[in-house]
Amino acid sequence: MPRTRQTAAFALITVAALSLTACGSGDPVAAPAGAGAVVKGKTPTTDVVSSVERDDGAAKLLPEKVRASGTLSLASSVGAPPGAFYEEDGKTLAGADIDFADAVARKLGLKLKREVASFEAILPALGSGKYDVGTGNFGVTEERRGTIDFVTYINDGQGFAVRDDSDLKKVTDLTQLCGLTVGTGAGTTFEATLEENRHRCADEGRKPYEVKTYADQAAVWISLQQGRSDVLMSTINGLRYAVTQQEGLRFLNEFKRLDVGFAFKKGTPLAPAFQAAVNALKADGTYDRILKKWGTSESAIRTSQISPPEIK
């Protein structure tokens, strides 16, 4: 993906403020307030999905009821490129998560009934049966594996970004953040990691870092730009993309890698079919084409797994 910096800071990403709307896969959907970012400017448009053909072997693994209905309800968390975002019209969804979900649906011969939902609301909603599957760069953790099943499709993880005037060069231990304000997304593994380790600063007699959480990714970046946050913790792929689009910011380093997967209610019968579909996409080359389109080839996995142990 081209990495040309834009001259105006934060010119590409603006917060959307429209109402929540459900839609079928591929149809426009209005951007709900706080649910994601509208990207202004050129983004990848290569069609890597429409040529995907049904895989009968994978489709046969679906429960009979699902095969009969031909549809699944999908909750999508929309944040920022390259994962999932709104095109400039404020309605068209794009990103790697969108392409992967649509490609898997085609492999399984299904139509997705996609609804945009906030990141922190999706996992509980899966447990209640409101949705069949969720996407949103959900990292596989031991805590989540207790209540959620995953089918992995990429490897991403946790990283940091700062303004160019920051003294931070690399974060290898969270005590390096003592006394700083860290911005991150609400309900994420980043928030959990930061809160679990915040006591370590006090344990060393140092001022704890402050954690500021935001419901949408655009607000996180604005907090960094405006100096309300000293450092930002988010997805590796998202950080690497965003700093190429905004002046005065830099990616620090990867902190921890995590497998990322489609999320399901614990005990779902859908997991084997989704796993087979992801592996079929790898076999026919679609998988690599999606990663190449979004500049995330380093996130490729060797094979899809069902709820693997958290990467330590």
Short mmCIF file of C-alpha atoms in Angstrom, two decimals:
data_model
loop_
_atom_site.label_atom_id
_atom_site.label_comp_id
_atom_site.label_asym_id
_atom_site.label_seq_id
_atom_site.Cartn_x
_atom_site.Cartn_y
_atom_site.Cartn_z
CA MET A 1 0.00 0.00 0.00
CA PRO A 2 1.35 3.46 -0.80
CA ARG A 3 2.65 5.27 2.26
CA THR A 4 2.42 8.90 1.14
CA ARG A 5 1.99 11.36 3.98
CA GLN A 6 -0.80 13.89 3.68
CA THR A 7 0.02 17.55 4.29
CA ALA A 8 -2.79 18.21 6.74
CA ALA A 9 -2.70 16.33 10.01
CA PHE A 10 -5.65 13.99 10.36
CA ALA A 11 -6.97 15.00 6.93
CA LEU A 12 -8.09 11.50 6.06
CA ILE A 13 -10.03 10.45 9.13
CA THR A 14 -13.09 12.26 10.43
CA VAL A 15 -15.62 11.15 12.99
CA ALA A 16 -18.97 10.09 11.55
CA ALA A 17 -22.19 11.23 13.20
CA LEU A 18 -25.04 9.39 11.52
CA SER A 19 -27.61 6.87 12.74
CA LEU A 20 -27.13 3.10 13.04
CA THR A 21 -28.47 1.11 10.09
CA ALA A 22 -28.44 -2.60 9.27
CA CYS A 23 -27.74 -3.87 5.78
CA GLY A 24 -26.93 -6.87 3.66
CA SER A 25 -23.36 -7.69 2.72
CA GLY A 26 -22.01 -5.23 0.19
CA ASP A 27 -24.82 -2.71 0.63
CA PRO A 28 -24.17 0.84 1.87
CA VAL A 29 -24.75 1.45 5.58
CA ALA A 30 -24.87 4.82 7.27
CA ALA A 31 -22.09 5.42 9.75
CA PRO A 32 -23.36 5.44 13.35
CA ALA A 33 -22.07 8.00 15.81
CA GLY A 34 -18.93 6.82 17.56
CA ALA A 35 -18.80 3.58 15.60
CA GLY A 36 -15.96 4.34 13.23
CA ALA A 37 -14.20 6.72 10.92
CA VAL A 38 -14.94 8.16 7.51
CA VAL A 39 -11.82 8.15 5.34
CA LYS A 40 -11.38 10.99 2.88
CA GLY A 41 -8.96 10.43 0.06
CA LYS A 42 -7.72 7.52 -2.00
CA THR A 43 -8.01 4.05 -0.49
CA PRO A 44 -7.50 0.64 -2.15
CA THR A 45 -10.39 -0.35 -4.40
CA THR A 46 -9.14 -3.61 -5.94
CA ASP A 47 -11.95 -6.15 -6.09
CA VAL A 48 -10.61 -9.28 -4.37
CA VAL A 49 -13.95 -10.81 -3.37
CA SER A 50 -16.43 -11.06 -6.26
CA SER A 51 -14.52 -13.88 -7.98
CA VAL A 52 -14.56 -16.11 -4.88
CA GLU A 53 -16.48 -19.31 -5.56
CA ARG A 54 -18.41 -21.50 -3.15
CA ASP A 55 -16.44 -24.36 -1.60
CA ASP A 56 -18.80 -27.31 -1.26
CA GLY A 57 -16.62 -29.05 1.31
CA ALA A 58 -16.65 -26.02 3.61
CA ALA A 59 -20.34 -25.34 3.03
CA LYS A 60 -21.26 -28.91 4.02
CA LEU A 61 -19.84 -28.23 7.47
CA LEU A 62 -22.53 -25.62 8.14
CA PRO A 63 -25.49 -26.60 10.31
CA GLU A 64 -28.43 -27.70 8.18
CA LYS A 65 -30.55 -24.81 9.45
CA VAL A 66 -27.96 -22.27 8.29
CA ARG A 67 -27.59 -23.90 4.87
CA ALA A 68 -31.37 -23.79 4.47
CA SER A 69 -31.68 -20.11 5.39
CA GLY A 70 -28.59 -19.07 3.43
CA THR A 71 -27.94 -16.13 5.76
CA LEU A 72 -25.96 -15.25 8.87
CA SER A 73 -26.12 -12.14 11.07
CA LEU A 74 -22.76 -10.41 11.35
CA ALA A 75 -21.83 -7.61 13.74
CA SER A 76 -19.00 -5.42 12.42
CA SER A 77 -16.99 -3.06 14.56
CA VAL A 78 -15.89 -0.19 12.33
CA GLY A 79 -12.78 1.62 13.47
CA ALA A 80 -10.12 2.81 11.02
CA PRO A 81 -8.03 1.55 8.09
CA PRO A 82 -6.86 -0.99 7.26
CA GLY A 83 -9.31 -3.06 9.32
CA ALA A 84 -12.76 -1.56 8.76
CA PHE A 85 -13.87 1.98 7.97
CA TYR A 86 -16.31 4.06 5.93
CA GLU A 87 -15.43 5.36 2.49
CA GLU A 88 -15.79 9.08 1.81
CA ASP A 89 -19.55 8.75 1.15
CA GLY A 90 -20.06 7.86 4.81
CA LYS A 91 -22.00 4.73 3.84
CA THR A 92 -19.76 2.25 2.03
CA LEU A 93 -17.81 -0.08 4.30
CA ALA A 94 -14.28 -1.10 3.33
CA GLY A 95 -11.21 -2.69 4.86
CA ALA A 96 -9.56 -6.05 5.40
CA ASP A 97 -12.17 -7.22 7.93
CA ILE A 98 -14.94 -6.43 5.46
CA ASP A 99 -13.19 -8.28 2.62
CA PHE A 100 -12.43 -11.34 4.76
CA ALA A 101 -15.99 -11.63 6.01
CA ASP A 102 -17.46 -11.22 2.53
CA ALA A 103 -14.98 -13.70 1.04
CA VAL A 104 -15.74 -16.33 3.69
CA ALA A 105 -19.47 -15.83 3.12
CA ARG A 106 -18.99 -16.49 -0.60
CA LYS A 107 -16.96 -19.63 0.16
CA LEU A 108 -19.84 -20.86 2.30
CA GLY A 109 -22.57 -19.80 -0.13
CA LEU A 110 -24.10 -17.43 2.41
CA LYS A 111 -25.38 -13.87 2.46
CA LEU A 112 -24.37 -11.78 5.45
CA LYS A 113 -26.87 -9.60 7.22
CA ARG A 114 -24.32 -7.06 8.42
CA GLU A 115 -24.96 -4.60 11.22
CA VAL A 116 -22.47 -2.09 12.54
CA ALA A 117 -22.02 -2.22 16.30
CA SER A 118 -19.55 -0.78 18.79
CA PHE A 119 -16.50 -2.87 19.57
CA GLU A 120 -17.30 -3.29 23.25
CA ALA A 121 -20.91 -4.36 22.55
CA ILE A 122 -20.25 -7.19 20.09
CA LEU A 123 -18.84 -9.95 22.30
CA PRO A 124 -21.65 -9.75 24.89
CA ALA A 125 -24.19 -9.65 22.05
CA LEU A 126 -22.76 -12.86 20.62
CA GLY A 127 -23.28 -14.54 23.96
CA SER A 128 -26.92 -13.44 24.04
CA GLY A 129 -27.52 -14.77 20.53
CA LYS A 130 -28.18 -11.38 18.94
CA TYR A 131 -25.56 -12.05 16.26
CA ASP A 132 -24.10 -15.23 14.77
CA VAL A 133 -20.61 -13.87 14.23
CA GLY A 134 -18.60 -10.72 14.92
CA THR A 135 -15.58 -8.96 13.42
CA GLY A 136 -13.51 -6.12 14.79
CA ASN A 137 -9.88 -7.19 15.10
CA PHE A 138 -10.79 -9.36 18.07
CA GLY A 139 -7.56 -10.72 19.53
CA VAL A 140 -7.59 -14.23 20.94
CA THR A 141 -6.90 -14.04 24.70
CA GLU A 142 -7.28 -16.60 27.46
CA GLU A 143 -9.94 -14.47 29.15
CA ARG A 144 -12.02 -14.21 25.99
CA ARG A 145 -11.64 -17.91 25.20
CA GLY A 146 -13.68 -18.62 28.34
CA THR A 147 -16.84 -17.23 26.77
CA ILE A 148 -16.09 -16.84 23.04
CA ASP A 149 -15.04 -19.17 20.23
CA PHE A 150 -12.67 -17.82 17.58
CA VAL A 151 -11.73 -18.80 14.05
CA THR A 152 -8.42 -17.10 13.28
CA TYR A 153 -7.67 -15.32 9.99
CA ILE A 154 -4.80 -12.90 10.68
CA ASN A 155 -2.11 -12.17 13.24
CA ASP A 156 -1.98 -8.58 14.50
CA GLY A 157 -1.51 -7.37 18.05
CA GLN A 158 -0.58 -4.44 20.26
CA GLY A 159 1.69 -1.51 19.52
CA PHE A 160 2.34 2.14 20.33
CA ALA A 161 2.47 5.47 18.50
CA VAL A 162 3.52 8.95 19.64
CA ARG A 163 3.97 12.48 18.35
CA ASP A 164 7.33 13.27 16.83
CA ASP A 165 8.21 15.44 19.84
CA SER A 166 7.97 12.51 22.25
CA ASP A 167 11.07 11.26 24.06
CA LEU A 168 9.82 7.68 23.83
CA LYS A 169 11.79 5.55 21.39
CA LYS A 170 10.50 2.06 22.14
CA VAL A 171 8.16 0.57 24.75
CA THR A 172 9.32 -2.84 25.90
CA ASP A 173 7.94 -2.56 29.45
CA LEU A 174 4.78 -0.72 30.52
CA THR A 175 6.63 0.96 33.40
CA GLN A 176 8.20 3.15 30.70
CA LEU A 177 4.77 4.80 30.53
CA CYS A 178 4.72 5.85 34.21
CA GLY A 179 3.53 9.44 34.57
CA LEU A 180 2.19 9.63 31.00
CA THR A 181 -1.34 9.65 29.61
CA VAL A 182 -2.12 6.71 27.34
CA GLY A 183 -5.01 6.86 24.87
CA THR A 184 -6.71 3.70 23.64
CA GLY A 185 -10.02 2.17 22.56
CA ALA A 186 -12.72 1.28 25.07
CA GLY A 187 -13.33 -2.40 25.77
CA THR A 188 -10.15 -3.53 24.01
CA THR A 189 -7.26 -5.80 24.95
CA PHE A 190 -5.18 -2.61 25.06
CA GLU A 191 -7.33 -1.16 27.84
CA ALA A 192 -7.23 -4.47 29.72
CA THR A 193 -3.44 -4.76 29.41
CA LEU A 194 -2.92 -1.19 30.59
CA GLU A 195 -5.28 -1.46 33.56
CA GLU A 196 -3.85 -4.81 34.68
CA ASN A 197 -0.34 -3.39 34.78
CA ARG A 198 -0.98 0.14 36.06
CA HIS A 199 -0.15 -0.82 39.65
CA ARG A 200 3.44 -1.56 38.66
CA CYS A 201 4.30 2.13 38.57
CA ALA A 202 3.06 2.64 42.14
CA ASP A 203 4.83 -0.57 43.19
CA GLU A 204 8.07 1.11 42.10
CA GLY A 205 7.17 4.36 43.87
CA ARG A 206 6.44 6.15 40.61
CA LYS A 207 3.40 8.04 39.38
CA PRO A 208 1.01 5.67 37.57
CA TYR A 209 0.17 6.31 33.96
CA GLU A 210 -3.35 7.53 33.20
CA VAL A 211 -5.51 5.54 30.78
CA LYS A 212 -7.96 7.49 28.62
CA THR A 213 -10.41 5.39 26.61
CA TYR A 214 -12.48 6.41 23.61
CA ALA A 215 -15.40 4.70 21.87
CA ASP A 216 -14.10 5.39 18.35
CA GLN A 217 -10.66 5.28 16.82
CA ALA A 218 -10.81 8.76 15.34
CA ALA A 219 -11.17 10.26 18.82
CA VAL A 220 -8.12 8.33 20.02
CA TRP A 221 -5.97 9.86 17.29
CA ILE A 222 -7.38 13.34 17.91
CA SER A 223 -6.42 13.02 21.60
CA LEU A 224 -2.82 12.31 20.55
CA GLN A 225 -2.74 15.13 18.00
CA GLN A 226 -4.11 17.65 20.50
CA GLY A 227 -1.80 16.59 23.31
CA ARG A 228 -4.48 15.12 25.58
CA SER A 229 -2.67 11.79 25.28
CA ASP A 230 1.11 11.35 25.30
CA VAL A 231 1.12 7.92 23.68
CA LEU A 232 -1.43 5.79 21.88
CA MET A 233 -1.87 2.02 22.19
CA SER A 234 -3.73 0.23 19.41
CA THR A 235 -3.45 -2.44 16.71
CA ILE A 236 -0.10 -2.87 15.00
CA ASN A 237 -1.62 -2.70 11.52
CA GLY A 238 -3.84 0.26 12.38
CA LEU A 239 -0.96 2.24 13.87
CA ARG A 240 1.37 1.57 10.97
CA TYR A 241 -1.26 2.72 8.50
CA ALA A 242 -2.35 5.81 10.42
CA VAL A 243 1.09 7.31 10.96
CA THR A 244 1.68 7.26 7.19
CA GLN A 245 -1.39 9.44 6.74
CA GLN A 246 -0.72 12.05 9.43
CA GLU A 247 2.15 14.47 9.82
CA GLY A 248 3.97 14.66 13.13
CA LEU A 249 3.30 11.12 14.33
CA ARG A 250 5.44 8.00 14.42
CA PHE A 251 4.96 4.32 15.09
CA LEU A 252 7.07 3.18 18.02
CA ASN A 253 7.12 -0.59 18.02
CA GLU A 254 5.18 -3.80 18.29
CA PHE A 255 4.53 -4.73 21.91
CA LYS A 256 2.70 -8.06 21.69
CA ARG A 257 1.39 -10.22 18.87
CA LEU A 258 -2.09 -11.78 19.00
CA ASP A 259 -4.02 -14.04 16.68
CA VAL A 260 -7.19 -12.33 15.44
CA GLY A 261 -10.35 -14.16 14.57
CA PHE A 262 -14.02 -14.22 13.72
CA ALA A 263 -15.83 -14.27 17.07
CA PHE A 264 -18.73 -16.57 17.98
CA LYS A 265 -20.78 -17.62 20.97
CA LYS A 266 -19.01 -20.33 22.96
CA GLY A 267 -19.80 -23.77 21.58
CA THR A 268 -20.86 -22.51 18.15
CA PRO A 269 -21.39 -25.15 15.44
CA LEU A 270 -20.25 -22.58 12.85
CA ALA A 271 -16.53 -22.68 13.67
CA PRO A 272 -15.50 -25.72 11.56
CA ALA A 273 -17.15 -24.26 8.45
CA PHE A 274 -15.50 -20.87 8.93
CA GLN A 275 -12.13 -22.49 9.53
CA ALA A 276 -12.47 -24.52 6.33
CA ALA A 277 -13.52 -21.40 4.42
CA VAL A 278 -10.50 -19.37 5.59
CA ASN A 279 -8.17 -22.23 4.63
CA ALA A 280 -9.89 -22.50 1.24
CA LEU A 281 -9.23 -18.78 0.71
CA LYS A 282 -5.56 -19.43 1.46
CA ALA A 283 -5.51 -22.31 -1.00
CA ASP A 284 -7.00 -20.35 -3.92
CA GLY A 285 -4.86 -17.23 -3.38
CA THR A 286 -7.68 -14.91 -2.26
CA TYR A 287 -6.24 -14.71 1.25
CA ASP A 288 -2.91 -13.32 0.07
CA ARG A 289 -4.65 -10.92 -2.33
CA ILE A 290 -6.69 -9.42 0.52
CA LEU A 291 -3.60 -8.91 2.67
CA LYS A 292 -1.66 -7.39 -0.25
CA LYS A 293 -4.53 -5.02 -1.02
CA TRP A 294 -4.47 -3.62 2.51
CA GLY A 295 -0.69 -3.68 2.98
CA THR A 296 -0.83 -6.22 5.79
CA SER A 297 0.99 -9.22 4.32
CA GLU A 298 3.09 -9.48 7.50
CA SER A 299 -0.11 -10.49 9.31
CA ALA A 300 -0.54 -13.73 7.36
CA ILE A 301 -1.16 -16.89 9.36
CA ARG A 302 -0.02 -20.34 8.28
CA THR A 303 -3.42 -21.95 8.81
CA SER A 304 -6.72 -21.02 10.42
CA GLN A 305 -7.31 -22.39 13.92
CA ILE A 306 -10.30 -22.67 16.23
CA SER A 307 -9.68 -20.86 19.54
CA PRO A 308 -5.92 -21.44 19.79
CA PRO A 309 -4.12 -20.55 23.06
CA GLU A 310 -3.19 -16.91 23.49
CA ILE A 311 0.23 -16.07 22.10
CA LYS A 312 2.53 -15.41 25.06
#
